[in-house]
Structure formats: C-alpha cells, structure tokens
CSV table of C-alpha atoms in Angstrom, one decimal:
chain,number,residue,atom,x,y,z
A,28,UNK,CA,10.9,-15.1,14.2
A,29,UNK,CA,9.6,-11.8,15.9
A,30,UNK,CA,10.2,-8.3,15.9
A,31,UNK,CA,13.9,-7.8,16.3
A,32,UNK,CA,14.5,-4.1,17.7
A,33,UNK,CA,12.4,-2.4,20.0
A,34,UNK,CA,13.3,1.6,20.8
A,35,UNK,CA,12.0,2.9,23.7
A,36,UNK,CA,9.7,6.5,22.9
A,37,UNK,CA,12.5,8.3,24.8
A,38,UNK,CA,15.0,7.3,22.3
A,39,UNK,CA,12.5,7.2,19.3
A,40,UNK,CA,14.1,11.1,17.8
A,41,UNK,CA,17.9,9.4,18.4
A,42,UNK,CA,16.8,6.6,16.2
A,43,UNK,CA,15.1,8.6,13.7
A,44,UNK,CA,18.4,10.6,13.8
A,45,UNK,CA,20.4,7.5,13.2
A,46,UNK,CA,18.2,5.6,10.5
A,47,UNK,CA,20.4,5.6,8.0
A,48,UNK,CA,23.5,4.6,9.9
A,49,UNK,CA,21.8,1.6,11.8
A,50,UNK,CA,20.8,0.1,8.1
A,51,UNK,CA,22.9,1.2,6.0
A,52,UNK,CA,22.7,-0.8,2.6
A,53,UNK,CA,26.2,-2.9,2.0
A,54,UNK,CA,25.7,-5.0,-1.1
A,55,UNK,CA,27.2,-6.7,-4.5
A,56,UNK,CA,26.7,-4.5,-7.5
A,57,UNK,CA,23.2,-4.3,-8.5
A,58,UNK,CA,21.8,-6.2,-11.1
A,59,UNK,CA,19.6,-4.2,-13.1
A,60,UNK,CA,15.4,-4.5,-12.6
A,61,UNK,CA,12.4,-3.5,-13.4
A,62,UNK,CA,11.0,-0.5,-11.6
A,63,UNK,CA,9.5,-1.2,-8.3
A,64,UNK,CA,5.6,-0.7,-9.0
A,65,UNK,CA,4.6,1.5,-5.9
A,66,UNK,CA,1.7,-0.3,-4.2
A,67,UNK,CA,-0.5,2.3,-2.6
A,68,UNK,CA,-2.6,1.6,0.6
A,69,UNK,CA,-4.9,4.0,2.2
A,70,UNK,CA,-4.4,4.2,5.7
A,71,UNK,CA,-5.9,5.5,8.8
A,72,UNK,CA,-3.8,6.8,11.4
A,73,UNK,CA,-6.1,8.4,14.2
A,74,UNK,CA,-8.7,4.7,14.5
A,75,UNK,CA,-12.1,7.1,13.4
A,76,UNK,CA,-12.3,4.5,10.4
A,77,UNK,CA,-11.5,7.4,8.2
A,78,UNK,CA,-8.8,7.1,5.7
A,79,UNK,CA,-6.2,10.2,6.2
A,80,UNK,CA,-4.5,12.2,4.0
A,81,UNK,CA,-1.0,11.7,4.4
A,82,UNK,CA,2.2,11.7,2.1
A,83,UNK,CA,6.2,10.7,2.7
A,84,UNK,CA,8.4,12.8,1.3
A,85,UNK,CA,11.7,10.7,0.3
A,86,UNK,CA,14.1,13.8,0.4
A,87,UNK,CA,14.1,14.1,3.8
A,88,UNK,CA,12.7,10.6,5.0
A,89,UNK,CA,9.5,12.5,6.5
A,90,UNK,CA,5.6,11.4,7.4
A,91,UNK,CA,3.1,14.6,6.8
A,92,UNK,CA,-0.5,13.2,7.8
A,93,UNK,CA,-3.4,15.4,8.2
A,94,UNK,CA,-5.5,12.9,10.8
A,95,UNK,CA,-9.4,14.0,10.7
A,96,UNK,CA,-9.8,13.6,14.0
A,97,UNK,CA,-6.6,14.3,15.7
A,98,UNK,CA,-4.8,16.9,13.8
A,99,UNK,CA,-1.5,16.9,12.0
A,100,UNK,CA,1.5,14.9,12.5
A,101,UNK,CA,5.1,15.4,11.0
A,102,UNK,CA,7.8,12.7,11.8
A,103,UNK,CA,11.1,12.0,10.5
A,104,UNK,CA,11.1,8.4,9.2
A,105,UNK,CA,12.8,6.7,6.7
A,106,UNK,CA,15.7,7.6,4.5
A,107,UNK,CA,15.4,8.3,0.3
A,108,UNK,CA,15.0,5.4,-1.2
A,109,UNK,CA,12.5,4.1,1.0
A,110,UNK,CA,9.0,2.5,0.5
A,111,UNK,CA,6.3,4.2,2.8
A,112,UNK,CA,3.9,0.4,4.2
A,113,UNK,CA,1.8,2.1,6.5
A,114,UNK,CA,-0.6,-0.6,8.3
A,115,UNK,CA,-1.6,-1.6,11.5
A,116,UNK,CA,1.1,-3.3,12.9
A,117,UNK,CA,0.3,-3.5,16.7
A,118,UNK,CA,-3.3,-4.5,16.2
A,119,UNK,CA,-4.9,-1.3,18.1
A,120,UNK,CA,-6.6,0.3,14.9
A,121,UNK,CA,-4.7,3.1,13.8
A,122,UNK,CA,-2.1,2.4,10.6
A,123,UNK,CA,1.6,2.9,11.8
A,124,UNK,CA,4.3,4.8,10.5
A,125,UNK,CA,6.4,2.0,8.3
A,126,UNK,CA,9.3,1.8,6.0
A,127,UNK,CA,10.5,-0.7,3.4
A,128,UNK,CA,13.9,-0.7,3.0
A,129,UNK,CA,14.9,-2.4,-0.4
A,130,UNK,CA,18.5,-2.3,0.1
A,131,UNK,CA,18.4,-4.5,3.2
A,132,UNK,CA,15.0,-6.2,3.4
A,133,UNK,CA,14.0,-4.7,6.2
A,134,UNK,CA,10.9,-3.1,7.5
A,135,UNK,CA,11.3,0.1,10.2
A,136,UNK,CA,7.8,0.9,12.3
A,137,UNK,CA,6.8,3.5,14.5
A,138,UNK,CA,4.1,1.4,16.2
A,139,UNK,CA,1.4,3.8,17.5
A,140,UNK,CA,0.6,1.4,20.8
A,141,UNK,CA,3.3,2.8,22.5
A,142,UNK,CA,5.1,5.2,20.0
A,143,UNK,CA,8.0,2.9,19.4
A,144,UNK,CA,10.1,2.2,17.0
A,145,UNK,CA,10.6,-1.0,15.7
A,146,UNK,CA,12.3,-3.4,12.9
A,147,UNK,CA,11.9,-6.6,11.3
A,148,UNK,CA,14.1,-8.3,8.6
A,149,UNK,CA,11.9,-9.8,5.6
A,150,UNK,CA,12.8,-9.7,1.9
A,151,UNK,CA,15.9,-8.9,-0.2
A,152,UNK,CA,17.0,-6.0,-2.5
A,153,UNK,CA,14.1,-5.7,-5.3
A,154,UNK,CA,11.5,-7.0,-3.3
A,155,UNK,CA,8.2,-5.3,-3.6
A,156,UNK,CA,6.5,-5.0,0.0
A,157,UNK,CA,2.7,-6.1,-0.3
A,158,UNK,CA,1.6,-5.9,3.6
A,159,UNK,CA,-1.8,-6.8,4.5
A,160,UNK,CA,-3.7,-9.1,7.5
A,161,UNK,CA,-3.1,-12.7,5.2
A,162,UNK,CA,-3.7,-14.4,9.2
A,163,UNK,CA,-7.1,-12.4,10.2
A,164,UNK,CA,-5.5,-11.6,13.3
A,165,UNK,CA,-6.4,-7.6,12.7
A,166,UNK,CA,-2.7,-6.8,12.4
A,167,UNK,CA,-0.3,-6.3,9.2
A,168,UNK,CA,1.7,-9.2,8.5
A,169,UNK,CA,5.1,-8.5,6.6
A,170,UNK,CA,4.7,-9.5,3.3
A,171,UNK,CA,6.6,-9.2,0.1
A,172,UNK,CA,6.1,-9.7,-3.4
A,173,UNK,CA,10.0,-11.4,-5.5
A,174,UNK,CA,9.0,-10.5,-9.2
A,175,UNK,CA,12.7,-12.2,-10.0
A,176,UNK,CA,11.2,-15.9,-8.8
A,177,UNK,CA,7.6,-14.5,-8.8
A,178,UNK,CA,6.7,-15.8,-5.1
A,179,UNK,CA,5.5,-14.1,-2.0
A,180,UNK,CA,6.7,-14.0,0.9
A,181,UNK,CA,4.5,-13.8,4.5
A,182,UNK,CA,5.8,-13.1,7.9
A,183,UNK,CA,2.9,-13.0,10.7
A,184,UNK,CA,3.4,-10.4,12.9
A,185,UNK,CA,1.9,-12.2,15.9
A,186,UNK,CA,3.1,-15.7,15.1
A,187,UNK,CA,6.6,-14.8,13.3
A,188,UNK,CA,5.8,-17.8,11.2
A,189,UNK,CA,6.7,-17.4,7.9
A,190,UNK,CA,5.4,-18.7,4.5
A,191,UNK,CA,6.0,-18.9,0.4
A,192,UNK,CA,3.8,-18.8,-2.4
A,193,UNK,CA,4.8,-18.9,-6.1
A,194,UNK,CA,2.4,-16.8,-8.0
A,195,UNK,CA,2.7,-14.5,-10.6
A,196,UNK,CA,5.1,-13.9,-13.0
A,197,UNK,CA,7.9,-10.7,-14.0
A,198,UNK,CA,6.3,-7.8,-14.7
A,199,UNK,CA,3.0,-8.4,-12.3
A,200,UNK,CA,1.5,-5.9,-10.1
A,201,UNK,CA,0.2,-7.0,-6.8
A,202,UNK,CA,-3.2,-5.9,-6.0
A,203,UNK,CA,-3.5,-8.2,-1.9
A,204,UNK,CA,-7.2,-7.4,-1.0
A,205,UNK,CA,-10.3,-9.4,0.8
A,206,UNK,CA,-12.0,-10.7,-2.3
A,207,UNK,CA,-13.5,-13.6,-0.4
A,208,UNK,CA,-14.7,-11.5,2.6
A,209,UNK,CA,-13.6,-13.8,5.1
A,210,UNK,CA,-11.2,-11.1,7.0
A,211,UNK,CA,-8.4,-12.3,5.4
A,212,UNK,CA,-6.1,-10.3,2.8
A,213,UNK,CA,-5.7,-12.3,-0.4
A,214,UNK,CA,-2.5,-12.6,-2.7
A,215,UNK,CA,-3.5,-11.4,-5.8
A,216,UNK,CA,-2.1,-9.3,-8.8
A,217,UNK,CA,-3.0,-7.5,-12.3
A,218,UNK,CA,-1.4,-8.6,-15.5
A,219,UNK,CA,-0.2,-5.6,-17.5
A,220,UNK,CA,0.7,-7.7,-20.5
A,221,UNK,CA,-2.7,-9.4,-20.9
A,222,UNK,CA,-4.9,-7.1,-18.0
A,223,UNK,CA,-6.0,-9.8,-16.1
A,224,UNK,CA,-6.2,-9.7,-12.3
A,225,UNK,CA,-5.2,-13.1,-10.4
A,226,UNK,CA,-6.5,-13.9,-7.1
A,227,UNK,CA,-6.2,-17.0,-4.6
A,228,UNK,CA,-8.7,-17.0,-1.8
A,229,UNK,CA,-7.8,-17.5,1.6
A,230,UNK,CA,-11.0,-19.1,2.2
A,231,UNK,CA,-10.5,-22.3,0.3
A,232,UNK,CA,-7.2,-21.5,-1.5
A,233,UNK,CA,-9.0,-21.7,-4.8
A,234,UNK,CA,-7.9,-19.0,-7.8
A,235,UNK,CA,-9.7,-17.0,-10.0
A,236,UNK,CA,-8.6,-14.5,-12.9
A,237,UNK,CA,-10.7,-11.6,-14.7
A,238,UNK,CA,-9.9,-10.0,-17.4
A,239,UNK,CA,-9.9,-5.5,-16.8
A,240,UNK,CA,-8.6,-3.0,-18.1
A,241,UNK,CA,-6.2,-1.3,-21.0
A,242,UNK,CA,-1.9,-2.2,-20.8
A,243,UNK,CA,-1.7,1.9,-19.3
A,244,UNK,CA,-4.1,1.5,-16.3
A,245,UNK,CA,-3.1,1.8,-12.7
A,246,UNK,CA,-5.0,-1.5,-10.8
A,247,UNK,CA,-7.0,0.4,-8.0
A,248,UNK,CA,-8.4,-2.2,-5.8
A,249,UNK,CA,-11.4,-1.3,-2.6
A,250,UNK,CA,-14.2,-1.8,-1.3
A,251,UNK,CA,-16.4,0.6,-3.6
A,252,UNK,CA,-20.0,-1.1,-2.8
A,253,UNK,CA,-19.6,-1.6,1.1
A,254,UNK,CA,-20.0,-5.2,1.1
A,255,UNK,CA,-16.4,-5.8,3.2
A,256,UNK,CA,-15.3,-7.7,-0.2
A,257,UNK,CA,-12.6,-5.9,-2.5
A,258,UNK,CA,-13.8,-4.8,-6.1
A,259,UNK,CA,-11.4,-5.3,-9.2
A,260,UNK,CA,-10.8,-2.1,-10.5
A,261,UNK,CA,-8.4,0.1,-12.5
A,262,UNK,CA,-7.7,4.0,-13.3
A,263,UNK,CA,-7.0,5.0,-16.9
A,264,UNK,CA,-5.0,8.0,-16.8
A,265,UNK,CA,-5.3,8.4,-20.5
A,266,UNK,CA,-8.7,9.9,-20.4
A,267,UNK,CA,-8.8,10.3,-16.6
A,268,UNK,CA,-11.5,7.3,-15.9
A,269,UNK,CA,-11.8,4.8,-13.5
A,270,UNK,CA,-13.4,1.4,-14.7
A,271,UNK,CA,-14.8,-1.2,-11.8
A,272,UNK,CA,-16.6,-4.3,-11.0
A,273,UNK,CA,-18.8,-4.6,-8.1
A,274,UNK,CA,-18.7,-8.2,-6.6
A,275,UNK,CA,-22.0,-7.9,-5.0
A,276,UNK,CA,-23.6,-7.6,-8.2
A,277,UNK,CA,-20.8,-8.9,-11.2
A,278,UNK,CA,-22.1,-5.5,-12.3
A,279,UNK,CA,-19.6,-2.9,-13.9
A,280,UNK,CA,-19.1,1.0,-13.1
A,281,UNK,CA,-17.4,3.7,-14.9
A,282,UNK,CA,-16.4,7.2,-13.1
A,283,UNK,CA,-14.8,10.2,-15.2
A,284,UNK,CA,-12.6,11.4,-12.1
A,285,UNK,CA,-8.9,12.6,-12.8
A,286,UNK,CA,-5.9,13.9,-15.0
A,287,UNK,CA,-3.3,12.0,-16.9
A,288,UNK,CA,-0.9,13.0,-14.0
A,289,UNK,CA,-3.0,11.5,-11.0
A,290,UNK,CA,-2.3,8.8,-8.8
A,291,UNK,CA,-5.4,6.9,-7.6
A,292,UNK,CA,-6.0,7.0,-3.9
A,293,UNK,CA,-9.5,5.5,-3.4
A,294,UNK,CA,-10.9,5.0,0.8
A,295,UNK,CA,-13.2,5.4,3.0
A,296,UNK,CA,-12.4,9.3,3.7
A,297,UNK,CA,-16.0,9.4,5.5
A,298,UNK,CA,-16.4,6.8,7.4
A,299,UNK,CA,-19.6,5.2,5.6
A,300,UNK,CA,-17.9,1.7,4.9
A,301,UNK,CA,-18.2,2.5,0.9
A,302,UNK,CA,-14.4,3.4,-0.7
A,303,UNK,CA,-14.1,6.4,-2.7
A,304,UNK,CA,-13.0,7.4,-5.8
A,305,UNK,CA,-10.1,10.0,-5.2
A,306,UNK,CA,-6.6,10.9,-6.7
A,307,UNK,CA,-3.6,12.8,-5.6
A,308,UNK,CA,-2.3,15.0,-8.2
A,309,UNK,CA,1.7,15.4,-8.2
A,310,UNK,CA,2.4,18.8,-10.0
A,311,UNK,CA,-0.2,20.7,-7.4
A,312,UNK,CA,-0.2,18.2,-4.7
A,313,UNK,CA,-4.2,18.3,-4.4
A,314,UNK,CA,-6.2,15.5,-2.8
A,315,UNK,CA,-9.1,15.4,-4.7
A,316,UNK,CA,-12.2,12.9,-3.2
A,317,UNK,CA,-15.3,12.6,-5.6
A,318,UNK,CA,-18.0,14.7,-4.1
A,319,UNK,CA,-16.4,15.4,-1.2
A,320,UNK,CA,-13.4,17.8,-1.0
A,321,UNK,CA,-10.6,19.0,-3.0
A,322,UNK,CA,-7.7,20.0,-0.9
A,323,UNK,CA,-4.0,20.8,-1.1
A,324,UNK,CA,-1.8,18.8,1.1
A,325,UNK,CA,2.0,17.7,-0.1
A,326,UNK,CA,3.9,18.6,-2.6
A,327,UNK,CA,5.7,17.4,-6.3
A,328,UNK,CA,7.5,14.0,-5.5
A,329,UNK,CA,5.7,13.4,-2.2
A,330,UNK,CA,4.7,9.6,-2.2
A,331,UNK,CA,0.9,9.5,-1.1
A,332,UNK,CA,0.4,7.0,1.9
C-alpha cells in the first residue's frame, strides 16, 4: 500500500479549502474512551537540525512555525479535532506539515519536497498516532498506537508494507524513541498505573521495562546526553521538575524547570546534538528553553508541534 492522493502545489490552497469535505467523518455512534494522550514530537521544519517552535491551532485547522533559519510560516491544515504528526515524511530533512484524523484513520501531509499535499489511510477512530522511522529508512513511517486491543500498527512510508505488534495495555502512553541507537525508532510506552516505561528494541527485538516516575508525570522522552540513544524521562508538573536517566551512564538527573500548567517540549533548539529541557506554557503561550530563551509564540489552546 502507498500514498493514496497526491495534490499538485497549484491546487494545494483548494485542498486546504476543502479538508473537511474530502474526509468528512461518517460513523456508528461512538463508543465512549479514554482521552487520547497527546504524544508530542519536536520537529524541525527548515533541515538546520534545530527543533522549531511551532504550534496548531485546532480552531481554525492552522500551522504557525517560527523556522530559525527560514522565517515564519502560517498554513491552513487540518480541521478541529485533528492530531498535529509532524515528521519527515518525504525523507529530505525538514518535518512536514501532518494531520491525524481520528474520525477516519487517516493521515493528511503537506510534504515539504515538493509542497504537496498528500493522504494515507492507517488506523481507526481512537487510534493514537505514534509516527517515527521504525524501518531506518530516514523517513516517518505511519504508525499508530489501538489502546482498545493494545497493538501497534506500522505502515512504511517507502515500502507500504505494513505490520502489528501487541504491546501494552489500556491506559498506556506511548513514548516510540531510539533506545538501542541503531537508527531505528522503538515501540515503547510508560505505565501510569505502576510508572514503568516498556521498550522492545529494534535491534534484537528484545524488551526491557524501568520503573520512573510519580502516577501525575508527563513521560518526556530525548536525547538529553548526545549519545543518539533516547533517555527515559518524565516531567512532574506538581512541583514543576523534570526527573531523567542518562543511558550513557544508568546515571539519574533532576532539573527544576516549569509550572504546574506546562507542557514539556524538550529538543535540540541549538543544534549541539544534546535535547533540551523546555516547556510551553498554555495560559501565556511562552516557549521557555533552559538557558537559552524565553519567548512568546502561540496562544491558550494552541497544540505545540
């Protein structure tokens, strides 16, 4: 299976026009669910190895993304109810405008190769998306996390082959990162209900769990020691502190950085291959990068991207 729709870039402002119409949700009545956890990823849409601020504002299906080194873009795309996946979907090294739409199952990209705009069915209502590279191909595979049989589901984005894995359970919250270092984004989630992180490793396919953190955390999963392998780690918004493991050492690190209110938004916003602690504050819409910058950019109900 491969990408399904292709828009040309003279058409792309028609299709942003007609988003909702072309998808349009048409389904049974809901049965009820859990919340969705949103699943952040910091992304970089200008290829400087920088991650960008940038938000999606679900009120009017709109991208606002400050790119460090080529200035700001705003782009309708998407409609409310939404799921902003930006990744790189085209393999050229910039993260693409991206959509998950719950409703249908489908994913809607703006690919930055050629500024088109694109769709792919993958997933059902509920799903949770989860993209990542799970091939090492250096492009986003469509992925999705089914909390209702607790399996995920990968697309390649290359190949079009697809894949299932049962892990996890209701309630989980995926955290996908490289914690083997081999290139390859790993399924993986954190436990609320006991705080233990669960990882398989694309290398061998063996699993690993850790226990870390409080019930209240917010998992917040990077790179913070530079050593291209993901470090377990969560933010505590009851006392505004981030707890980590580094998994070049085993060694743990604790960061007072935040407010009850934030949401965690660590990357590499300098370009030094280390990920940094940061948050984005809803009620003020401040990005807020330790010892870098503090700066306003979105506003109250924004998504951060």
């Amino acid at each position: 299976m491969r990408l399904s729709l292709r828009v040309t870039a003279g058409a792309l402002t028609a299709a942003a026009a007609g988003l909702a119409t072309l998808a349009t949700p048409v389904q049974a009545a809901p049965v009820p669910r859990a919340p969705l956890p949103y699943v952040f990823t910091k992304a970089d849409f200008d290829g400087d190895h920088r991650a960008d601020m940038a938000v999606w504002r679900p009120d009017n299906g709109t991208w606002y993304v400050r790119r460090t080194s080529a200035g700001d873009l705003v782009q309708q795309w998407g409609q409310k109810d939404d799921i902003p996946v930006a990744a790189d979907y085209d393999g050229d090294g910039k993260a693409d405008l991206a959509v998950f739409r719950p409703g249908t199952g489908t994913f809607w990209m703006i690919l930055s190769a050629n500024w088109s705009g694109v769709s792919q069915p993958w997933g059902q209502w509920g799903d949770i998306p989860v993209v990542g590279d799970y091939d090492g191909d250096h492009r986003a595979d469509f992925t999705v996390f089914r909390q209702s049989n607790a399996t995920w589901y990968v697309l390649g984005t290359a190949t079009g082959a697809g894949r299932s894995l049962l892990w996890g359970q209701w309630g989980d919250i995926p955290t996908p990162g490289d914690f083997d270092g081999d290139g390859r984004t790993d399924i993986a989630l954190w436990r609320p209900g006991n705080q233990r992180f669960y990882i398989i490793h694309s290398r061998d396919g063996g699993s690993e769990s850790r226990q870390w953190g409080h019930r209240e955390d917010i998992p917040a999963v990077a790179d913070y020691d530079g050593d291209k392998v993901s470090d377990i780690a969560v933010f505590r918004p009851s006392n505004g502190t981030w707890y980590g493991a580094y998994s070049s050492t085993g060694g743990g690190f604790t960061r007072g950085f935040g407010h009850h209110e934030d949401i965690p938004v660590p990357g590499d916003y300098n370009a030094d291959g280390f990920a940094d602690i940061a948050t984005w504050r809803p009620s003020d819409g401040r990005w807020r990068v330790d010892g870098q910058f503090d700066e306003g950019f979105g506003r109250h109900a924004d998504k951060p991207v």
